[in-house]
Amino acid sequence: MYYIGVDLGGTNIAAGIVEENGTIIRKASVPTLGERNYQEVLKDLAQLCIKLMEEEGLTIKDIHSIGIGSPGTPDPKNGIWVYASNLNFDNIPICAEVRKYIDVPVYIENDANCAALGESTCGAAKGYNNSLTITLGTGVGSGIIIGGKIYSGSFFAGGEIGHHVINVDGELCGCGRKGCWEAYASATGLIRDARISAARYPHSEIFKLVNGDIRMINAKTPFDAAEKGDEIAIKLVQDYIKYVAIGLANIINIFQPEVIVIGGGVCAQGEVLRAPLEACVKEMVYGGIYKTKLVIATLGNDAGIVGAAMLHKGA
């Protein structure tokens, strides 16, 4: 049997046909055009899945189930998508709507939870019962796996670790609160601070790397400048690592997972990020008891598709 995993975002709908071991054998994407009504969006989603099946020479009898991950709040028990800020989704019957086109079981879950399940079943956290996956991207995504299953709280919206506060009355977060971990540990936060530093210190390598156009600074720029020995960039990267470490230490103090997986665009720095981050976390963990492994994600952008395809395992 095969499984279909769908990563439904505000910009693109990405889908893949996945084998039992997590291997994606065919995938494709189409624009979401999320300003449309949900029926049109989900029709395109279903048609993308059908197209993949046809291209792979499969029929509906070969498909065990479809899993869908998307930002926002799902109600997996009732097949309802409660809310999605970047889509016109407000208590919509997502599972029933998709089954109009493909009559197989349909499972839904938050996209960060799907990524965590993907890494847990087939990626960097494979073989561990208890893990967390943190995605350092535009925001800070997070997914909690306990006993091999997604933990999302009593009302399906738990696990938003990016929105625990690490600096009271600090930087304004996109959620409306101040001082959230996401405001400091996300790529967005790093870029904000890098632009401030570049504007303040035009002699810095950060400024030079973008030829003075600070709008061109991305999350890689400060790391590149630090590699050149620029003291301003080195301090900026050190501060960023400290912010990420504060959140990770809090997570370890609360959950003590066997492993924490770091994903997202920033994790492309590999050991340049992981090694000093681990050293910093070790100094912060309560009681000095540090046994949690800190690893870099292995599934990349496919984690959401793979995890969505594996949702049937927790049903």
Short mmCIF file of C-alpha atoms in Angstrom, two decimals:
data_model
loop_
_atom_site.label_atom_id
_atom_site.label_comp_id
_atom_site.label_asym_id
_atom_site.label_seq_id
_atom_site.Cartn_x
_atom_site.Cartn_y
_atom_site.Cartn_z
CA MET A 1 0.00 0.00 0.00
CA TYR A 2 0.96 3.62 -0.52
CA TYR A 3 0.19 6.76 1.42
CA ILE A 4 -0.31 10.33 0.26
CA GLY A 5 1.07 13.18 2.32
CA VAL A 6 0.03 16.78 1.68
CA ASP A 7 1.68 19.96 2.96
CA LEU A 8 -1.01 22.62 2.54
CA GLY A 9 0.50 26.07 2.93
CA GLY A 10 -0.63 29.58 2.23
CA THR A 11 1.52 29.75 -0.92
CA ASN A 12 1.77 26.19 -2.24
CA ILE A 13 0.10 22.80 -1.93
CA ALA A 14 2.82 20.14 -1.98
CA ALA A 15 1.92 16.46 -2.13
CA GLY A 16 3.79 13.20 -2.37
CA ILE A 17 3.17 9.49 -2.69
CA VAL A 18 4.99 7.82 0.17
CA GLU A 19 6.01 4.23 0.84
CA GLU A 20 5.73 2.56 4.23
CA ASN A 21 9.39 3.33 5.01
CA GLY A 22 8.89 7.05 4.38
CA THR A 23 10.40 7.19 0.90
CA ILE A 24 8.66 9.67 -1.39
CA ILE A 25 8.37 8.07 -4.83
CA ARG A 26 6.69 10.99 -6.57
CA LYS A 27 5.81 14.54 -5.54
CA ALA A 28 4.56 17.78 -7.05
CA SER A 29 3.07 21.10 -6.04
CA VAL A 30 0.57 23.70 -7.22
CA PRO A 31 -0.15 27.27 -6.05
CA THR A 32 -2.63 27.46 -3.18
CA LEU A 33 -4.28 30.75 -4.16
CA GLY A 34 -5.60 30.83 -0.63
CA GLU A 35 -7.84 33.85 -1.14
CA ARG A 36 -10.34 31.52 -2.83
CA ASN A 37 -13.08 29.65 -0.99
CA TYR A 38 -12.06 26.41 0.69
CA GLN A 39 -13.95 24.23 -1.81
CA GLU A 40 -11.77 25.44 -4.68
CA VAL A 41 -8.54 25.04 -2.70
CA LEU A 42 -9.42 21.50 -1.61
CA LYS A 43 -10.53 20.54 -5.12
CA ASP A 44 -7.06 21.51 -6.37
CA LEU A 45 -5.51 19.53 -3.51
CA ALA A 46 -7.49 16.42 -4.43
CA GLN A 47 -6.75 16.80 -8.13
CA LEU A 48 -3.03 17.08 -7.38
CA CYS A 49 -3.22 13.79 -5.47
CA ILE A 50 -5.12 12.13 -8.34
CA LYS A 51 -2.54 13.41 -10.84
CA LEU A 52 0.29 11.89 -8.79
CA MET A 53 -1.54 8.57 -8.62
CA GLU A 54 -2.08 8.53 -12.38
CA GLU A 55 1.54 9.41 -13.12
CA GLU A 56 2.69 6.58 -10.85
CA GLY A 57 0.22 4.12 -12.39
CA LEU A 58 -1.73 3.70 -9.16
CA THR A 59 -5.45 3.43 -8.49
CA ILE A 60 -7.46 4.28 -5.41
CA LYS A 61 -7.14 0.63 -4.33
CA ASP A 62 -3.40 1.18 -3.92
CA ILE A 63 -3.83 4.15 -1.56
CA HIS A 64 -4.27 3.43 2.13
CA SER A 65 -4.96 7.01 3.23
CA ILE A 66 -4.28 10.70 2.76
CA GLY A 67 -2.73 12.88 5.45
CA ILE A 68 -2.89 16.67 5.34
CA GLY A 69 -0.74 19.07 7.34
CA SER A 70 -1.36 22.82 7.40
CA PRO A 71 -0.64 25.79 9.67
CA GLY A 72 -3.35 26.49 12.19
CA THR A 73 -5.68 24.49 14.39
CA PRO A 74 -7.23 21.20 13.27
CA ASP A 75 -9.78 19.00 14.99
CA PRO A 76 -8.49 15.58 13.92
CA LYS A 77 -11.24 13.67 15.73
CA ASN A 78 -14.04 15.33 13.77
CA GLY A 79 -12.18 16.03 10.53
CA ILE A 80 -12.70 19.77 10.89
CA TRP A 81 -10.14 22.51 10.27
CA VAL A 82 -10.97 24.97 13.03
CA TYR A 83 -8.79 27.88 11.97
CA ALA A 84 -5.97 28.76 9.60
CA SER A 85 -4.73 32.34 9.52
CA ASN A 86 -3.25 32.19 6.02
CA LEU A 87 -6.23 30.40 4.44
CA ASN A 88 -9.96 31.07 4.44
CA PHE A 89 -10.47 28.14 6.77
CA ASP A 90 -12.94 28.60 9.61
CA ASN A 91 -14.50 25.38 10.92
CA ILE A 92 -14.49 23.70 7.51
CA PRO A 93 -15.18 19.97 6.94
CA ILE A 94 -11.82 19.35 5.30
CA CYS A 95 -11.83 15.54 5.47
CA ALA A 96 -15.34 15.16 4.06
CA GLU A 97 -14.56 17.66 1.30
CA VAL A 98 -11.43 15.80 0.14
CA ARG A 99 -13.25 12.46 0.28
CA LYS A 100 -15.70 13.76 -2.34
CA TYR A 101 -12.85 13.29 -4.82
CA ILE A 102 -10.80 10.45 -3.30
CA ASP A 103 -12.75 8.08 -1.09
CA VAL A 104 -10.04 6.92 1.29
CA PRO A 105 -9.47 7.75 4.98
CA VAL A 106 -8.23 11.35 5.40
CA TYR A 107 -6.22 12.48 8.43
CA ILE A 108 -5.35 16.06 9.38
CA GLU A 109 -2.82 17.68 11.68
CA ASN A 110 -0.90 20.90 12.23
CA ASP A 111 2.03 21.15 9.80
CA ALA A 112 4.70 21.51 12.50
CA ASN A 113 3.37 18.37 14.17
CA CYS A 114 3.55 16.59 10.81
CA ALA A 115 7.19 17.62 10.42
CA ALA A 116 7.91 16.29 13.91
CA LEU A 117 6.20 12.99 13.10
CA GLY A 118 8.17 12.75 9.86
CA GLU A 119 11.49 13.19 11.65
CA SER A 120 10.35 10.77 14.37
CA THR A 121 9.28 7.96 12.06
CA CYS A 122 11.73 8.32 9.18
CA GLY A 123 14.25 11.06 9.96
CA ALA A 124 16.72 12.29 12.54
CA ALA A 125 14.62 11.14 15.53
CA LYS A 126 13.89 7.66 14.19
CA GLY A 127 14.19 5.05 16.94
CA TYR A 128 13.38 7.45 19.78
CA ASN A 129 10.06 7.36 21.63
CA ASN A 130 10.16 10.94 22.89
CA SER A 131 11.35 13.78 20.70
CA LEU A 132 10.73 17.37 19.76
CA THR A 133 11.30 18.99 16.40
CA ILE A 134 11.95 22.71 16.26
CA THR A 135 11.86 24.58 12.95
CA LEU A 136 13.83 27.82 12.80
CA GLY A 137 12.29 29.60 9.84
CA THR A 138 10.03 32.60 9.31
CA GLY A 139 8.65 31.69 12.72
CA VAL A 140 9.58 28.96 15.19
CA GLY A 141 7.57 25.82 14.50
CA SER A 142 7.48 23.01 17.02
CA GLY A 143 6.12 19.51 17.31
CA ILE A 144 6.10 17.21 20.32
CA ILE A 145 6.25 13.42 20.05
CA ILE A 146 5.59 11.42 23.23
CA GLY A 147 5.55 7.66 23.09
CA GLY A 148 5.85 7.82 19.33
CA LYS A 149 2.65 9.86 18.99
CA ILE A 150 1.93 13.55 18.43
CA TYR A 151 1.06 15.49 21.56
CA SER A 152 -1.14 18.51 20.80
CA GLY A 153 -2.91 19.09 24.11
CA SER A 154 -6.53 18.63 25.11
CA PHE A 155 -7.89 20.98 22.44
CA PHE A 156 -5.56 20.23 19.48
CA ALA A 157 -3.61 23.53 19.58
CA GLY A 158 -0.90 22.71 22.13
CA GLY A 159 2.82 22.52 21.48
CA GLU A 160 3.24 26.14 20.32
CA ILE A 161 6.63 26.34 21.99
CA GLY A 162 7.69 29.31 19.87
CA HIS A 163 5.29 31.41 21.90
CA HIS A 164 6.69 30.95 25.36
CA VAL A 165 8.19 34.21 26.59
CA ILE A 166 11.95 34.48 27.15
CA ASN A 167 12.12 38.27 27.58
CA VAL A 168 9.27 40.02 29.37
CA ASP A 169 8.26 43.17 27.45
CA GLY A 170 10.81 42.31 24.77
CA GLU A 171 10.47 42.36 20.97
CA LEU A 172 6.95 42.29 19.57
CA CYS A 173 6.02 38.86 18.23
CA GLY A 174 3.72 38.19 15.30
CA CYS A 175 1.24 36.64 17.75
CA GLY A 176 0.74 40.01 19.45
CA ARG A 177 2.66 39.27 22.65
CA LYS A 178 6.08 40.64 23.51
CA GLY A 179 9.25 38.68 24.16
CA CYS A 180 8.23 35.32 22.63
CA TRP A 181 11.00 32.88 21.81
CA GLU A 182 9.94 33.12 18.15
CA ALA A 183 10.74 36.86 18.12
CA TYR A 184 14.39 36.02 18.87
CA ALA A 185 15.07 32.48 17.65
CA SER A 186 13.39 32.66 14.23
CA ALA A 187 15.22 33.50 11.03
CA THR A 188 13.05 36.61 10.97
CA GLY A 189 14.45 37.70 14.33
CA LEU A 190 18.02 37.03 13.25
CA ILE A 191 17.53 39.03 10.04
CA ARG A 192 15.98 41.91 11.98
CA ASP A 193 18.96 42.10 14.33
CA ALA A 194 21.45 41.72 11.46
CA ARG A 195 19.87 44.63 9.60
CA ILE A 196 20.01 46.80 12.70
CA SER A 197 23.70 45.96 13.18
CA ALA A 198 24.55 46.56 9.53
CA ALA A 199 22.85 49.96 9.56
CA ARG A 200 24.62 50.90 12.78
CA TYR A 201 28.04 49.64 11.67
CA PRO A 202 28.50 50.25 7.92
CA HIS A 203 32.14 49.14 8.20
CA SER A 204 31.01 45.61 9.14
CA GLU A 205 31.26 42.58 6.89
CA ILE A 206 27.47 42.19 7.15
CA PHE A 207 27.07 45.56 5.42
CA LYS A 208 29.75 44.76 2.84
CA LEU A 209 28.34 41.34 1.94
CA VAL A 210 25.13 42.97 0.70
CA ASN A 211 26.88 45.97 -0.87
CA GLY A 212 25.15 48.30 1.54
CA ASP A 213 21.62 47.15 0.70
CA ILE A 214 20.50 45.85 4.08
CA ARG A 215 17.23 44.65 2.56
CA MET A 216 19.28 41.83 0.98
CA ILE A 217 20.40 40.43 4.35
CA ASN A 218 19.15 36.90 4.99
CA ALA A 219 19.69 34.41 7.81
CA LYS A 220 22.93 33.17 6.22
CA THR A 221 24.54 36.62 5.98
CA PRO A 222 25.59 37.04 9.64
CA PHE A 223 27.09 33.53 9.68
CA ASP A 224 29.06 34.29 6.51
CA ALA A 225 30.29 37.56 7.99
CA ALA A 226 31.27 35.84 11.25
CA GLU A 227 33.26 33.27 9.28
CA LYS A 228 35.29 36.18 7.88
CA GLY A 229 36.20 37.16 11.43
CA ASP A 230 33.93 40.19 11.71
CA GLU A 231 33.53 40.94 15.42
CA ILE A 232 30.09 42.50 15.03
CA ALA A 233 28.80 39.44 13.18
CA ILE A 234 30.44 37.09 15.68
CA LYS A 235 28.65 38.87 18.55
CA LEU A 236 25.38 38.80 16.62
CA VAL A 237 25.63 35.04 15.98
CA GLN A 238 26.62 34.40 19.60
CA ASP A 239 23.57 36.34 20.83
CA TYR A 240 21.33 34.44 18.42
CA ILE A 241 22.67 31.09 19.61
CA LYS A 242 22.09 32.20 23.21
CA TYR A 243 18.46 33.04 22.44
CA VAL A 244 17.89 29.67 20.78
CA ALA A 245 19.63 27.90 23.66
CA ILE A 246 17.41 29.59 26.28
CA GLY A 247 14.33 28.14 24.62
CA LEU A 248 15.88 24.70 24.17
CA ALA A 249 16.95 24.59 27.82
CA ASN A 250 13.39 25.46 28.86
CA ILE A 251 12.09 22.66 26.66
CA ILE A 252 14.52 20.15 28.15
CA ASN A 253 13.65 21.24 31.69
CA ILE A 254 9.95 20.65 30.97
CA PHE A 255 9.98 17.55 28.76
CA GLN A 256 13.44 15.93 28.99
CA PRO A 257 13.07 14.40 25.51
CA GLU A 258 15.56 11.88 24.25
CA VAL A 259 16.32 14.06 21.25
CA ILE A 260 15.57 17.52 19.89
CA VAL A 261 15.68 17.91 16.11
CA ILE A 262 16.57 21.33 14.70
CA GLY A 263 15.13 22.06 11.27
CA GLY A 264 14.32 25.08 9.13
CA GLY A 265 16.49 27.28 6.97
CA VAL A 266 18.88 28.29 9.76
CA CYS A 267 19.86 24.65 10.38
CA ALA A 268 21.69 24.69 7.03
CA GLN A 269 24.62 26.03 9.07
CA GLY A 270 25.09 22.50 10.41
CA GLU A 271 27.77 22.08 13.07
CA VAL A 272 28.52 25.80 13.00
CA LEU A 273 25.14 26.17 14.68
CA ARG A 274 24.67 22.85 16.47
CA ALA A 275 27.98 22.53 18.34
CA PRO A 276 28.03 25.95 20.08
CA LEU A 277 24.28 25.66 20.63
CA GLU A 278 24.72 22.37 22.47
CA ALA A 279 27.55 23.82 24.58
CA CYS A 280 25.33 26.74 25.54
CA VAL A 281 22.34 24.52 26.36
CA LYS A 282 24.47 22.31 28.61
CA GLU A 283 25.26 25.31 30.80
CA MET A 284 21.58 26.26 31.16
CA VAL A 285 19.82 22.96 31.83
CA TYR A 286 18.45 22.63 35.35
CA GLY A 287 20.61 20.67 37.76
CA GLY A 288 23.32 20.21 35.17
CA ILE A 289 21.62 17.04 33.92
CA TYR A 290 22.04 17.07 30.15
CA LYS A 291 21.31 13.84 28.32
CA THR A 292 19.09 15.05 25.49
CA LYS A 293 20.67 14.71 22.05
CA LEU A 294 20.63 17.76 19.80
CA VAL A 295 20.62 16.84 16.11
CA ILE A 296 20.03 18.48 12.74
CA ALA A 297 16.92 17.50 10.78
CA THR A 298 17.45 15.16 7.85
CA LEU A 299 14.18 15.33 5.89
CA GLY A 300 14.35 19.03 4.99
CA ASN A 301 11.28 20.38 3.21
CA ASP A 302 9.93 16.84 2.80
CA ALA A 303 9.33 16.38 6.54
CA GLY A 304 5.78 17.74 6.34
CA ILE A 305 4.81 15.46 3.45
CA VAL A 306 6.32 12.37 5.07
CA GLY A 307 4.79 13.13 8.47
CA ALA A 308 1.37 13.79 6.96
CA ALA A 309 1.52 10.47 5.12
CA MET A 310 2.27 8.75 8.45
CA LEU A 311 -0.68 10.26 10.33
CA HIS A 312 -2.61 7.02 9.90
CA LYS A 313 -0.24 5.37 12.39
CA GLY A 314 -1.57 7.47 15.23
CA ALA A 315 -5.22 7.12 14.32
#
